[in-house]
């Protein structure tokens, strides 16, 4: 008998294939059963999730995420699209929180930065758009990219080692925080792709998948 739910690990996190021919209620029940049975295998982890095989409404996606987390110790940090390259929907709360920030607590820039463009801020900066290869963003505080980061960023430009860089799709040429830097292509270093946060840890730049409460650590002054 063909399985209606197939779980696979991938470089971005986890992908779950959903049979498009069966009712959603059955899919939901099968997801709960599958993750209960495999709970020990996955353990307590935080992962990005790709849902494949059928079109889903936002409400159905929400139910699936809740079913997975309620049946296992897997915490779903965000949803990615089926090919694992672009962020489809990630941390709605993050966007809502950022939109609440006033211009007095940081700087906003709306638009895409292309090759040759340079953006600087005396505080922290939120870019509502993409930063393409060849573009650069510099800030004395934190840098948050609500889109793709493929260019270069320099956070904590005044020497602030506690500054962070966040991007919904992180694949930069270079990240620099204070006096520390990491460049794609350096031996044994990969900045990764997906919704990530970069910070200085133990004398080096470290990138991790974003958590739901990522904004709680930020100082936008």
Coordinates of N, CA and C in Angstrom, one line a residue, residues 69-207:
X69 N 4.6 19.3 15.2 CA 5.2 19.7 16.5 C 4.5 19.1 17.6
X70 N 3.2 18.8 17.4 CA 2.4 18.2 18.5 C 2.6 16.7 18.6
X71 N 3.2 16.1 17.6 CA 3.4 14.6 17.6 C 4.9 14.2 17.8
X72 N 5.7 15.2 17.9 CA 7.2 14.9 18.0 C 7.9 16.1 18.7
X73 N 9.2 16.0 18.8 CA 10.0 17.1 19.4 C 10.6 18.0 18.3
X74 N 10.1 17.8 17.1 CA 10.6 18.7 16.0 C 10.0 20.0 16.1
X75 N 10.8 21.1 16.1 CA 10.3 22.5 16.0 C 10.5 23.0 14.6
X76 N 9.4 23.4 14.0 CA 9.5 23.9 12.6 C 9.7 25.4 12.7
X77 N 10.9 25.8 12.2 CA 11.2 27.2 12.2 C 10.6 28.1 11.1
X78 N 10.5 27.4 10.0 CA 9.9 28.2 8.8 C 9.5 27.2 7.7
X79 N 8.7 27.7 6.8 CA 8.4 26.9 5.6 C 9.2 27.4 4.4
X80 N 9.7 26.5 3.6 CA 10.4 26.8 2.4 C 9.7 26.2 1.2
X81 N 10.0 26.7 0.0 CA 9.3 26.2 -1.1 C 9.8 24.9 -1.5
X82 N 9.1 24.3 -2.6 CA 9.4 22.9 -2.9 C 10.8 22.6 -3.4
X83 N 11.5 23.5 -4.0 CA 12.8 23.2 -4.5 C 13.9 23.6 -3.5
X84 N 13.5 24.1 -2.4 CA 14.4 24.4 -1.3 C 15.3 25.6 -1.5
X85 N 15.1 26.4 -2.5 CA 16.0 27.5 -2.8 C 15.5 28.9 -2.3
X86 N 14.2 29.1 -2.4 CA 13.6 30.4 -2.0 C 12.7 30.3 -0.8
X87 N 12.7 31.3 0.0 CA 11.8 31.2 1.2 C 10.4 31.6 0.8
X88 N 9.5 30.7 1.1 CA 8.1 30.9 0.7 C 7.3 31.7 1.8
X89 N 7.4 31.2 3.0 CA 6.7 31.8 4.0 C 7.5 31.6 5.3
X90 N 8.0 32.6 5.9 CA 8.8 32.4 7.1 C 8.6 33.4 8.2
X91 N 8.2 32.9 9.3 CA 8.1 33.7 10.5 C 7.2 35.0 10.3
X92 N 5.9 34.8 10.2 CA 5.0 35.9 10.0 C 5.2 37.0 11.1
X93 N 5.4 36.4 12.3 CA 5.6 37.3 13.5 C 6.8 38.2 13.3
X94 N 7.8 37.8 12.6 CA 9.0 38.6 12.4 C 8.7 39.8 11.6
X95 N 8.0 39.6 10.5 CA 7.6 40.7 9.6 C 6.7 41.7 10.4
X96 N 5.7 41.2 11.1 CA 4.8 42.0 11.9 C 5.5 42.9 12.9
X97 N 6.5 42.2 13.6 CA 7.3 43.0 14.6 C 8.1 44.1 14.0
X98 N 8.7 43.8 12.8 CA 9.6 44.8 12.2 C 8.7 46.0 11.7
X99 N 7.5 45.7 11.2 CA 6.7 46.8 10.8 C 6.2 47.7 11.9
X100 N 6.3 47.2 13.1 CA 5.9 48.0 14.3 C 7.0 49.0 14.7
X101 N 8.2 48.7 14.3 CA 9.3 49.6 14.7 C 9.2 51.0 14.1
X102 N 9.4 52.0 14.9 CA 9.3 53.3 14.4 C 10.7 53.8 13.8
X103 N 10.6 54.9 13.0 CA 11.9 55.4 12.4 C 12.9 55.9 13.5
X104 N 12.4 56.1 14.7 CA 13.3 56.5 15.7 C 14.2 55.4 16.3
X105 N 13.8 54.2 16.1 CA 14.6 53.1 16.6 C 15.4 52.4 15.6
X106 N 15.5 52.9 14.4 CA 16.3 52.3 13.3 C 15.9 52.9 12.0
X107 N 16.5 52.4 10.9 CA 16.3 53.0 9.6 C 15.6 51.9 8.7
X108 N 14.7 52.3 7.9 CA 14.1 51.3 7.0 C 14.4 51.8 5.6
X109 N 14.7 50.8 4.7 CA 14.9 51.0 3.3 C 14.0 50.1 2.5
X110 N 13.1 50.6 1.7 CA 12.2 49.7 0.9 C 12.7 49.7 -0.5
X111 N 13.0 48.6 -1.1 CA 13.5 48.5 -2.4 C 14.6 47.5 -2.6
X112 N 15.0 47.2 -3.8 CA 16.1 46.2 -4.1 C 17.4 47.0 -4.3
X113 N 18.4 46.4 -3.7 CA 19.8 47.0 -4.0 C 20.5 46.1 -5.0
X114 N 20.9 46.7 -6.1 CA 21.5 46.0 -7.2 C 23.0 46.3 -7.2
X115 N 23.7 45.6 -8.1 CA 25.2 45.7 -8.2 C 25.6 47.2 -8.3
X116 N 26.6 47.5 -7.4 CA 27.1 48.9 -7.4 C 26.4 49.8 -6.3
X117 N 25.2 49.3 -5.9 CA 24.5 50.1 -4.9 C 25.1 49.9 -3.5
X118 N 25.1 51.0 -2.7 CA 25.7 51.0 -1.3 C 24.7 51.7 -0.4
X119 N 24.4 51.1 0.8 CA 23.5 51.7 1.7 C 24.2 51.7 3.1
X120 N 24.1 52.8 3.8 CA 24.8 53.0 5.1 C 23.8 53.5 6.1
X121 N 24.0 53.1 7.3 CA 23.2 53.6 8.4 C 24.0 53.8 9.7
X122 N 23.6 54.9 10.4 CA 24.3 55.2 11.6 C 23.8 54.4 12.8
X123 N 22.7 53.7 12.6 CA 22.1 52.9 13.6 C 21.9 51.5 13.1
X124 N 20.8 50.9 13.3 CA 20.4 49.6 12.7 C 19.6 49.8 11.4
X125 N 19.5 48.9 10.5 CA 18.8 49.1 9.3 C 18.0 47.8 8.9
X126 N 16.8 48.1 8.4 CA 15.9 47.0 7.9 C 15.7 47.3 6.4
X127 N 16.1 46.3 5.6 CA 15.9 46.4 4.2 C 14.7 45.6 3.8
X128 N 13.7 46.2 3.3 CA 12.5 45.5 2.8 C 12.7 45.3 1.3
X129 N 13.4 44.2 1.0 CA 13.7 43.9 -0.4 C 15.0 43.0 -0.4
X130 N 15.5 42.9 -1.6 CA 16.7 42.0 -1.8 C 18.0 42.8 -1.9
X131 N 19.1 42.2 -1.6 CA 20.4 42.8 -1.7 C 21.2 41.9 -2.7
X132 N 21.3 42.3 -3.9 CA 21.9 41.5 -5.0 C 23.4 41.4 -4.9
X133 N 24.0 40.5 -5.6 CA 25.4 40.4 -5.7 C 26.0 41.7 -6.2
X134 N 27.0 42.1 -5.5 CA 27.7 43.4 -5.9 C 27.2 44.6 -5.2
X135 N 26.1 44.4 -4.4 CA 25.5 45.5 -3.5 C 26.1 45.4 -2.1
X136 N 26.1 46.5 -1.4 CA 26.6 46.4 0.0 C 25.8 47.2 1.0
X137 N 25.6 46.7 2.2 CA 24.9 47.3 3.2 C 25.8 47.4 4.5
X138 N 25.9 48.6 5.0 CA 26.8 48.9 6.2 C 25.9 49.6 7.3
X139 N 26.1 49.1 8.5 CA 25.3 49.7 9.6 C 26.2 49.6 10.9
X140 N 26.0 50.6 11.7 CA 26.7 50.5 13.0 C 26.0 49.6 14.0
X141 N 24.7 49.3 13.7 CA 23.9 48.4 14.5 C 23.7 47.1 13.7
X142 N 22.4 46.6 13.9 CA 22.1 45.3 13.2 C 21.6 45.6 11.8
X143 N 21.7 44.5 11.0 CA 21.2 44.6 9.6 C 20.2 43.4 9.4
X144 N 19.0 43.8 9.0 CA 17.9 42.8 8.7 C 17.5 42.9 7.3
X145 N 17.5 41.8 6.5 CA 17.1 41.8 5.1 C 15.8 41.0 5.0
X146 N 14.7 41.7 4.7 CA 13.5 41.0 4.4 C 13.4 40.6 3.0
X147 N 14.3 39.7 2.6 CA 14.4 39.2 1.2 C 15.7 38.4 1.1
X148 N 16.2 38.4 -0.1 CA 17.5 37.6 -0.4 C 18.7 38.5 -0.1
X149 N 19.7 37.9 0.5 CA 20.9 38.6 0.7 C 22.0 37.8 -0.1
X150 N 22.4 38.4 -1.2 CA 23.4 37.8 -2.0 C 24.7 38.7 -2.1
X151 N 24.6 39.9 -1.6 CA 25.7 40.9 -1.7 C 26.6 40.8 -0.4
X152 N 27.1 41.9 0.0 CA 28.0 42.0 1.2 C 27.3 42.9 2.2
X153 N 27.5 42.5 3.5 CA 27.0 43.3 4.6 C 28.1 43.5 5.7
X154 N 28.0 44.6 6.3 CA 29.0 45.0 7.4 C 28.1 45.6 8.5
X155 N 27.9 44.7 9.5 CA 27.1 45.2 10.7 C 28.1 45.5 11.9
X156 N 27.6 46.3 12.8 CA 28.5 46.6 13.9 C 29.8 47.4 13.4
X157 N 29.5 48.3 12.5 CA 30.7 48.9 11.8 C 31.5 49.8 12.7
X158 N 31.0 50.2 13.9 CA 31.7 51.0 14.8 C 32.4 50.1 15.8
X159 N 32.4 48.8 15.6 CA 33.1 47.9 16.5 C 32.2 47.1 17.4
X160 N 30.9 47.2 17.2 CA 29.9 46.5 18.0 C 29.9 45.0 17.7
X161 N 30.5 44.2 18.5 CA 30.6 42.7 18.3 C 29.2 42.0 18.6
X162 N 28.3 42.7 19.2 CA 27.0 42.1 19.6 C 26.0 42.3 18.4
X163 N 26.4 43.0 17.4 CA 25.5 43.2 16.3 C 25.2 41.9 15.5
X164 N 24.1 41.8 14.9 CA 23.7 40.6 14.1 C 23.3 41.0 12.7
X165 N 23.3 40.0 11.9 CA 22.8 40.1 10.5 C 21.7 39.0 10.3
X166 N 20.5 39.4 9.9 CA 19.4 38.5 9.6 C 19.0 38.6 8.2
X167 N 18.7 37.5 7.5 CA 18.1 37.5 6.2 C 17.1 36.4 6.0
X168 N 16.0 36.6 5.3 CA 15.1 35.6 5.1 C 15.6 34.5 4.1
X169 N 16.6 34.9 3.3 CA 17.3 34.0 2.4 C 18.7 34.4 2.3
X170 N 19.6 33.7 3.1 CA 20.9 34.2 3.3 C 21.9 33.4 2.4
X171 N 22.5 34.1 1.4 CA 23.5 33.5 0.6 C 24.5 34.6 0.2
X172 N 25.1 35.2 1.1 CA 25.9 36.4 0.8 C 27.3 36.1 0.3
X173 N 27.9 37.1 -0.4 CA 29.3 37.0 -0.7 C 30.1 37.1 0.5
X174 N 29.8 38.1 1.4 CA 30.6 38.3 2.6 C 29.7 38.9 3.7
X175 N 30.0 38.4 4.9 CA 29.4 39.0 6.1 C 30.5 39.5 7.0
X176 N 30.4 40.7 7.4 CA 31.4 41.3 8.4 C 30.6 41.8 9.6
X177 N 31.1 41.5 10.7 CA 30.5 42.0 12.0 C 31.7 42.5 12.8
X178 N 31.7 43.8 13.1 CA 32.8 44.4 13.8 C 34.1 44.1 13.1
X179 N 35.1 43.4 13.7 CA 36.3 43.1 13.1 C 36.4 41.6 12.6
X180 N 35.2 41.0 12.5 CA 35.2 39.6 12.1 C 34.5 39.5 10.7
X181 N 35.0 38.6 9.9 CA 34.4 38.4 8.6 C 34.3 37.0 8.1
X182 N 33.4 36.7 7.3 CA 33.3 35.3 6.7 C 32.9 35.5 5.2
X183 N 33.6 34.8 4.3 CA 33.4 35.0 2.9 C 33.1 33.6 2.3
X184 N 32.1 33.6 1.4 CA 31.8 32.3 0.7 C 33.1 31.9 -0.1
X185 N 33.4 30.6 0.0 CA 34.6 30.1 -0.7 C 35.8 29.9 0.2
X186 N 35.7 30.5 1.4 CA 36.8 30.2 2.4 C 36.8 28.7 2.7
X187 N 38.0 28.2 3.0 CA 38.1 26.8 3.3 C 37.3 26.4 4.5
X188 N 36.5 25.4 4.4 CA 35.7 24.8 5.5 C 34.6 25.8 6.0
X189 N 34.2 26.8 5.2 CA 33.2 27.7 5.6 C 32.1 27.8 4.6
X190 N 30.8 27.7 5.1 CA 29.7 27.8 4.3 C 28.7 28.6 5.1
X191 N 28.2 29.7 4.5 CA 27.3 30.6 5.2 C 25.9 30.0 5.2
X192 N 25.6 29.1 4.2 CA 24.3 28.5 4.2 C 23.3 29.2 3.4
X193 N 22.1 28.7 3.3 CA 21.0 29.3 2.6 C 19.7 29.2 3.5
X194 N 18.8 30.1 3.3 CA 17.6 30.0 4.1 C 17.5 31.2 5.1
X195 N 16.4 31.2 5.9 CA 16.2 32.2 6.9 C 17.2 32.0 8.1
X196 N 18.2 32.9 8.1 CA 19.3 32.7 9.1 C 19.7 34.0 9.8
X197 N 20.3 33.8 11.0 CA 20.9 34.9 11.7 C 22.4 34.7 11.9
X198 N 23.2 35.7 11.7 CA 24.6 35.6 11.8 C 25.1 36.5 13.0
X199 N 26.0 35.9 13.8 CA 26.5 36.7 14.9 C 27.9 36.2 15.2
X200 N 28.6 36.9 16.1 CA 29.9 36.6 16.5 C 29.9 35.6 17.7
X201 N 30.5 34.5 17.5 CA 30.5 33.5 18.6 C 31.9 32.9 18.7
X202 N 32.6 33.0 19.9 CA 33.9 32.4 20.1 C 34.9 32.9 19.0
X203 N 34.9 34.2 18.7 CA 35.8 34.8 17.9 C 35.7 34.5 16.4
X204 N 34.5 34.1 16.0 CA 34.2 33.8 14.6 C 32.7 34.1 14.3
X205 N 32.4 34.3 13.0 CA 31.0 34.5 12.6 C 30.3 33.2 12.5
X206 N 29.2 33.0 13.1 CA 28.4 31.8 13.1 C 27.0 32.1 12.6
X207 N 26.5 31.2 11.7 CA 25.1 31.4 11.2 C 24.3 30.3 11.6

